[in-house]
Short mmCIF file of C-alpha atoms in Angstrom, two decimals:
data_model
loop_
_atom_site.label_atom_id
_atom_site.label_comp_id
_atom_site.label_asym_id
_atom_site.label_seq_id
_atom_site.Cartn_x
_atom_site.Cartn_y
_atom_site.Cartn_z
CA MET X 1 -89.79 12.69 -64.18
CA LYS X 2 -90.63 16.27 -65.04
CA MET X 3 -93.75 18.29 -64.30
CA GLN X 4 -96.04 18.65 -67.31
CA SER X 5 -93.99 21.79 -67.87
CA TRP X 6 -92.32 24.57 -65.93
CA LYS X 7 -93.17 26.84 -68.85
CA ASN X 8 -95.10 29.84 -67.54
CA LYS X 9 -95.30 28.37 -64.03
CA ASN X 10 -95.32 31.27 -61.56
CA VAL X 11 -92.51 30.64 -59.09
CA PHE X 12 -91.47 32.72 -56.07
CA VAL X 13 -87.90 32.46 -54.77
CA THR X 14 -86.43 33.82 -51.56
CA GLY X 15 -82.64 34.06 -51.45
CA SER X 16 -82.41 34.50 -55.21
CA SER X 17 -79.17 36.49 -54.99
CA GLY X 18 -77.48 33.89 -52.80
CA PHE X 19 -75.20 31.09 -53.91
CA VAL X 20 -77.88 28.39 -54.21
CA GLY X 21 -80.74 30.71 -55.10
CA SER X 22 -78.94 32.26 -58.05
CA TYR X 23 -78.34 28.82 -59.59
CA LEU X 24 -81.99 27.89 -58.97
CA VAL X 25 -83.26 31.04 -60.68
CA GLN X 26 -81.14 30.37 -63.76
CA GLU X 27 -82.37 26.78 -64.01
CA LEU X 28 -86.00 27.83 -63.58
CA LEU X 29 -85.61 30.46 -66.29
CA ARG X 30 -84.05 27.84 -68.57
CA LEU X 31 -87.10 25.64 -67.96
CA GLY X 32 -89.42 28.51 -68.93
CA ALA X 33 -90.80 29.48 -65.52
CA ASN X 34 -91.93 32.99 -64.61
CA VAL X 35 -89.69 33.80 -61.65
CA THR X 36 -90.48 36.38 -59.00
CA ALA X 37 -87.86 37.07 -56.33
CA LEU X 38 -87.88 38.80 -52.97
CA VAL X 39 -84.83 41.11 -52.97
CA ARG X 40 -83.42 43.88 -50.82
CA LYS X 41 -82.23 45.82 -53.85
CA PRO X 42 -83.12 45.69 -57.56
CA PRO X 43 -81.20 43.01 -59.49
CA SER X 44 -78.78 43.93 -62.26
CA HIS X 45 -80.87 42.07 -64.88
CA ASP X 46 -84.55 42.16 -65.79
CA THR X 47 -85.14 38.50 -66.62
CA ILE X 48 -87.15 38.07 -63.43
CA ASN X 49 -89.87 39.95 -61.57
CA TYR X 50 -88.62 41.32 -58.30
CA VAL X 51 -90.28 42.50 -55.12
CA LEU X 52 -88.35 44.82 -52.84
CA GLY X 53 -88.43 43.66 -49.26
CA SER X 54 -87.03 41.24 -46.72
CA LEU X 55 -88.14 38.09 -44.94
CA GLU X 56 -89.37 40.26 -42.09
CA ASP X 57 -91.94 41.92 -44.41
CA PHE X 58 -94.96 39.61 -44.10
CA GLN X 59 -97.38 41.85 -45.99
CA VAL X 60 -94.91 42.36 -48.84
CA ILE X 61 -94.48 38.59 -49.21
CA LYS X 62 -98.20 37.92 -49.08
CA LYS X 63 -98.96 40.65 -51.63
CA ALA X 64 -96.31 39.27 -54.01
CA LEU X 65 -97.82 35.78 -53.84
CA ILE X 66 -101.22 37.20 -54.72
CA ASP X 67 -100.15 39.75 -57.34
CA TYR X 68 -98.01 37.28 -59.28
CA GLU X 69 -100.43 34.34 -58.81
CA ILE X 70 -97.62 32.20 -57.41
CA ASP X 71 -97.90 28.45 -57.84
CA THR X 72 -94.62 27.25 -56.30
CA VAL X 73 -92.41 28.78 -53.60
CA PHE X 74 -88.75 27.95 -53.01
CA HIS X 75 -87.75 29.34 -49.62
CA MET X 76 -83.94 29.43 -49.72
CA ALA X 77 -83.12 32.71 -48.01
CA ALA X 78 -81.24 32.37 -44.73
CA LEU X 79 -78.40 33.73 -42.71
CA ALA X 80 -76.30 30.78 -43.82
CA VAL X 81 -72.77 31.47 -42.55
CA VAL X 82 -72.31 29.50 -39.34
CA GLY X 83 -69.68 31.86 -37.95
CA GLU X 84 -71.83 34.91 -38.64
CA ALA X 85 -74.77 33.29 -36.85
CA HIS X 86 -72.50 32.56 -33.89
CA HIS X 87 -71.47 36.22 -33.58
CA ASN X 88 -74.93 37.62 -34.34
CA PRO X 89 -77.54 35.15 -33.05
CA ILE X 90 -80.40 37.66 -33.11
CA ALA X 91 -79.94 38.19 -36.84
CA ALA X 92 -79.86 34.41 -37.36
CA PHE X 93 -83.05 33.90 -35.37
CA GLU X 94 -84.85 36.82 -37.05
CA THR X 95 -83.92 35.69 -40.56
CA ASN X 96 -84.05 31.93 -40.25
CA ILE X 97 -86.98 31.50 -37.86
CA ARG X 98 -89.22 34.55 -38.22
CA GLY X 99 -88.46 34.71 -41.94
CA THR X 100 -89.63 31.11 -42.34
CA TRP X 101 -92.92 31.56 -40.51
CA ASN X 102 -93.61 34.72 -42.53
CA VAL X 103 -93.16 32.82 -45.79
CA LEU X 104 -95.24 29.85 -44.62
CA GLU X 105 -98.04 31.99 -43.23
CA ALA X 106 -98.17 34.01 -46.44
CA CYS X 107 -98.41 30.75 -48.39
CA ARG X 108 -101.17 29.50 -46.07
CA GLN X 109 -103.23 32.63 -46.66
CA THR X 110 -102.90 32.45 -50.45
CA SER X 111 -103.30 29.83 -53.17
CA VAL X 112 -99.74 28.48 -53.32
CA LYS X 113 -99.71 24.81 -54.33
CA ARG X 114 -96.15 23.81 -53.37
CA VAL X 115 -93.56 25.10 -50.91
CA ILE X 116 -89.99 23.77 -50.82
CA VAL X 117 -87.96 24.85 -47.79
CA THR X 118 -84.17 24.55 -47.84
CA SER X 119 -82.93 23.09 -44.59
CA SER X 120 -79.46 21.99 -43.41
CA GLU X 121 -77.69 18.91 -42.13
CA LYS X 122 -76.64 21.08 -39.17
CA VAL X 123 -80.08 20.56 -37.60
CA TYR X 124 -78.91 17.18 -36.26
CA GLY X 125 -76.36 18.83 -34.00
CA ASP X 126 -72.90 17.73 -32.95
CA THR X 127 -73.67 14.37 -31.39
CA ALA X 128 -75.68 12.55 -34.07
CA ILE X 129 -74.00 9.48 -35.55
CA PRO X 130 -73.80 9.54 -39.36
CA PRO X 131 -74.98 8.74 -41.88
CA TYR X 132 -77.84 11.06 -40.93
CA VAL X 133 -81.32 9.90 -41.90
CA GLU X 134 -84.44 12.06 -42.10
CA SER X 135 -86.08 10.48 -39.03
CA MET X 136 -83.31 11.58 -36.65
CA PRO X 137 -84.28 14.11 -33.95
CA LEU X 138 -83.30 17.75 -34.41
CA ALA X 139 -80.63 18.40 -31.79
CA GLY X 140 -78.81 21.61 -32.68
CA ARG X 141 -77.10 23.51 -29.87
CA HIS X 142 -75.43 26.47 -31.57
CA PRO X 143 -77.27 29.50 -33.04
CA TYR X 144 -77.21 28.49 -36.71
CA ASP X 145 -78.11 24.85 -36.01
CA VAL X 146 -80.92 25.87 -33.64
CA SER X 147 -82.30 28.50 -36.02
CA LYS X 148 -82.58 26.00 -38.86
CA GLY X 149 -84.00 23.33 -36.58
CA CYS X 150 -86.67 25.74 -35.31
CA ALA X 151 -87.52 26.66 -38.91
CA ASP X 152 -87.97 22.97 -39.70
CA LEU X 153 -90.24 22.41 -36.69
CA ILE X 154 -92.35 25.39 -37.72
CA THR X 155 -92.51 24.03 -41.29
CA ASN X 156 -93.61 20.65 -39.96
CA SER X 157 -96.27 22.38 -37.87
CA TYR X 158 -97.70 24.16 -40.91
CA PHE X 159 -98.03 20.85 -42.71
CA HIS X 160 -99.66 18.94 -39.86
CA THR X 161 -101.87 21.78 -38.58
CA TYR X 162 -102.89 23.51 -41.80
CA GLN X 163 -102.06 20.85 -44.42
CA LEU X 164 -99.77 23.33 -46.15
CA PRO X 165 -98.18 21.42 -49.08
CA VAL X 166 -94.56 21.75 -48.06
CA CYS X 167 -91.38 19.64 -48.26
CA MET X 168 -87.94 20.20 -46.77
CA VAL X 169 -84.64 19.57 -48.54
CA ARG X 170 -81.30 18.96 -46.83
CA CYS X 171 -78.17 18.71 -48.99
CA GLY X 172 -74.58 17.93 -48.18
CA ASN X 173 -72.07 20.79 -48.07
CA LEU X 174 -72.83 22.57 -51.34
CA PHE X 175 -69.91 23.75 -53.45
CA GLY X 176 -69.51 25.23 -56.89
CA GLY X 177 -68.58 28.30 -58.86
CA GLY X 178 -70.08 31.51 -57.57
CA ASP X 179 -69.65 30.87 -53.86
CA LEU X 180 -67.72 33.98 -52.84
CA ASN X 181 -67.54 33.07 -49.18
CA PHE X 182 -63.81 32.39 -49.17
CA SER X 183 -63.84 31.18 -45.59
CA ARG X 184 -65.24 27.90 -46.93
CA LEU X 185 -62.78 25.12 -47.67
CA ILE X 186 -63.14 24.64 -51.44
CA PRO X 187 -63.24 28.30 -52.60
CA GLN X 188 -60.52 29.22 -50.11
CA THR X 189 -58.24 26.43 -51.34
CA ILE X 190 -58.76 27.33 -55.00
CA GLN X 191 -58.17 31.02 -54.24
CA SER X 192 -54.92 30.31 -52.39
CA LEU X 193 -53.55 28.02 -55.09
CA SER X 194 -54.55 30.52 -57.79
CA LYS X 195 -52.33 33.04 -56.00
CA ASN X 196 -49.56 30.44 -55.67
CA LYS X 197 -50.01 30.39 -51.91
CA ALA X 198 -50.25 27.35 -49.67
CA PRO X 199 -53.87 26.59 -48.72
CA VAL X 200 -54.71 26.95 -45.05
CA ILE X 201 -56.72 24.35 -43.13
CA ARG X 202 -58.07 25.78 -39.89
CA SER X 203 -58.90 22.37 -38.40
CA ALA X 204 -56.69 19.30 -38.05
CA GLY X 205 -57.86 18.27 -41.51
CA ASN X 206 -58.88 14.75 -40.51
CA SER X 207 -62.65 15.25 -40.31
CA ASP X 208 -64.90 14.14 -43.16
CA ARG X 209 -67.67 16.10 -44.81
CA ASP X 210 -70.42 15.53 -47.32
CA PHE X 211 -69.51 17.71 -50.32
CA PHE X 212 -72.29 18.05 -52.91
CA TYR X 213 -72.09 19.95 -56.21
CA ILE X 214 -74.39 22.96 -56.52
CA GLU X 215 -76.03 21.99 -59.82
CA ASP X 216 -77.08 18.63 -58.37
CA GLY X 217 -78.40 20.51 -55.33
CA VAL X 218 -80.58 22.76 -57.47
CA LEU X 219 -81.88 19.86 -59.57
CA ALA X 220 -82.75 18.05 -56.34
CA HIS X 221 -84.92 20.97 -55.18
CA ILE X 222 -86.67 21.07 -58.54
CA LEU X 223 -87.25 17.30 -58.49
CA VAL X 224 -88.98 17.57 -55.12
CA ALA X 225 -91.28 20.28 -56.48
CA GLU X 226 -92.05 18.15 -59.53
CA LYS X 227 -92.83 15.07 -57.46
CA MET X 228 -95.17 17.10 -55.25
CA GLU X 229 -97.39 17.58 -58.30
CA SER X 230 -97.99 13.86 -58.75
CA ASP X 231 -97.01 12.02 -55.56
CA PRO X 232 -98.30 12.33 -51.96
CA ILE X 233 -94.99 13.48 -50.48
CA ALA X 234 -96.07 16.73 -48.78
CA GLY X 235 -94.70 16.98 -45.25
CA GLU X 236 -91.62 14.90 -46.06
CA VAL X 237 -87.94 15.72 -45.61
CA PHE X 238 -85.41 14.58 -48.21
CA HIS X 239 -81.63 14.29 -48.04
CA PHE X 240 -79.45 14.64 -51.13
CA SER X 241 -75.84 13.52 -51.07
CA TYR X 242 -73.20 11.60 -53.01
CA GLU X 243 -73.01 9.36 -49.91
CA SER X 244 -69.23 9.36 -50.11
CA PRO X 245 -67.86 11.64 -47.37
CA ARG X 246 -64.45 13.19 -48.04
CA ILE X 247 -61.70 13.89 -45.53
CA VAL X 248 -60.77 17.58 -45.55
CA LEU X 249 -57.07 16.93 -46.24
CA GLU X 250 -57.97 14.67 -49.16
CA VAL X 251 -60.20 17.36 -50.66
CA VAL X 252 -57.38 19.91 -50.48
CA ASP X 253 -54.97 17.36 -51.98
CA LYS X 254 -57.43 16.64 -54.81
CA ILE X 255 -57.79 20.33 -55.65
CA THR X 256 -54.03 20.79 -55.51
CA LYS X 257 -53.48 17.95 -58.00
CA LEU X 258 -56.25 19.16 -60.34
CA MET X 259 -54.64 22.62 -60.33
CA ASN X 260 -51.19 21.14 -61.05
CA SER X 261 -49.69 22.55 -57.87
CA ASP X 262 -47.20 21.01 -55.47
CA LEU X 263 -47.88 23.38 -52.57
CA MET X 264 -48.49 21.70 -49.23
CA PRO X 265 -51.33 22.88 -46.98
CA ILE X 266 -50.72 24.73 -43.73
CA ILE X 267 -52.64 22.96 -40.96
CA LEU X 268 -53.55 25.35 -38.12
CA ASN X 269 -55.50 22.83 -36.01
CA GLN X 270 -57.43 25.71 -34.40
CA ILE X 271 -60.96 24.31 -34.69
CA ASN X 272 -61.83 21.41 -32.44
CA HIS X 273 -65.50 21.96 -31.55
CA GLU X 274 -67.00 20.68 -34.81
CA PRO X 275 -68.08 17.04 -35.23
CA LYS X 276 -65.46 14.83 -36.85
CA HIS X 277 -67.95 12.98 -39.04
CA GLN X 278 -70.91 14.62 -40.76
CA TYR X 279 -72.68 13.15 -43.77
CA LEU X 280 -76.13 12.22 -45.06
CA SER X 281 -77.91 9.15 -46.34
CA ALA X 282 -79.82 9.80 -49.57
CA ALA X 283 -81.56 6.42 -49.56
CA LYS X 284 -85.01 7.94 -49.07
CA ALA X 285 -84.63 10.25 -52.07
CA ARG X 286 -83.32 7.40 -54.20
CA ASN X 287 -86.12 5.03 -53.20
CA LEU X 288 -89.09 7.40 -52.97
CA LEU X 289 -88.23 9.95 -55.66
CA GLY X 290 -86.11 7.84 -58.00
CA TRP X 291 -83.35 10.42 -57.60
CA LYS X 292 -79.92 10.02 -59.17
CA PRO X 293 -77.18 12.66 -59.26
CA VAL X 294 -76.12 14.10 -62.59
CA TYR X 295 -72.58 14.81 -61.40
CA ASP X 296 -70.13 13.26 -58.98
CA PHE X 297 -67.65 14.92 -56.64
CA GLU X 298 -64.75 15.05 -59.09
CA SER X 299 -66.72 16.28 -62.11
CA GLY X 300 -68.31 18.96 -59.94
CA LEU X 301 -64.92 19.93 -58.56
CA ILE X 302 -63.43 20.29 -62.06
CA LYS X 303 -66.28 22.60 -63.11
CA THR X 304 -65.84 24.57 -59.89
CA ILE X 305 -62.10 25.07 -60.42
CA GLN X 306 -62.72 26.21 -64.00
CA TRP X 307 -65.28 28.77 -62.82
CA TYR X 308 -62.94 30.26 -60.22
CA GLN X 309 -59.97 30.35 -62.57
CA LYS X 310 -62.00 32.43 -65.01
CA TYR X 311 -63.32 34.57 -62.17
CA PHE X 312 -59.82 35.33 -60.89
CA GLU X 313 -58.62 36.09 -64.43
CA ASP X 314 -61.47 38.60 -64.81
CA HIS X 315 -60.91 40.10 -61.36
CA VAL X 316 -57.14 40.46 -61.17
CA GLY X 317 -56.11 41.98 -57.87
#
């Protein structure tokens, strides 16, 4: 079910230059929205309005919401690399916690009608038993997990205290073309095989994860915003997932077969502190929002491989 129209809706996006945010911006533009983005440097295209600043700039954010008469906010910006958050916790806390309260407070002080905050399955910590459901307590212990959990608690506070119309979205491990963080399993595996090198698995390879294609992730965020227009779902958290967790070794094997390679992975078995099982239930989204994915894991993976193969052809060396 679509909003009456996204055409000429005034939408504000944080994290527009990131992996997920860039896909969201393109989809919003396709739907006819007027997109304004908070950016640290001017973008290379002029299809969107942009505001120079960072999540730490409360007044800049507030002014942008007023000047561009923003209707809907997608707050996606975050320090999202778990390892980077581990090595630089202050940056993670500044960006993920302070940045979130700045966005929410700016929305509270203006006339924004909908706020969608991108959360993470990491908020449940290392000891939760999957499949994770939205009612589970937030139990992160490490900097990234804690920073996202704090952001979610603050978001919840703004809904209950100020009735700010906000929802939170948690997706499985998002993958797709355009993710240039080659420390992640799928892009790293495709990159290695493209160079005719054996892919490297840093863990034992026997853990399972909840891989979710980026285009389905973006459509899920948009669906939540659309439902907020007609249904009383403000304050809710929604999971989106294919609900079919994949073992790391099987994912590497699948990519290897799709790329017509016979190279065997190198298993380093160096990571043993991460939970062995980590995946989400999407029952609430299916039942309450009528959500269905457009893709599945394999069709998303094929599109992802095709994107990277073209990218590597265009960026030889």
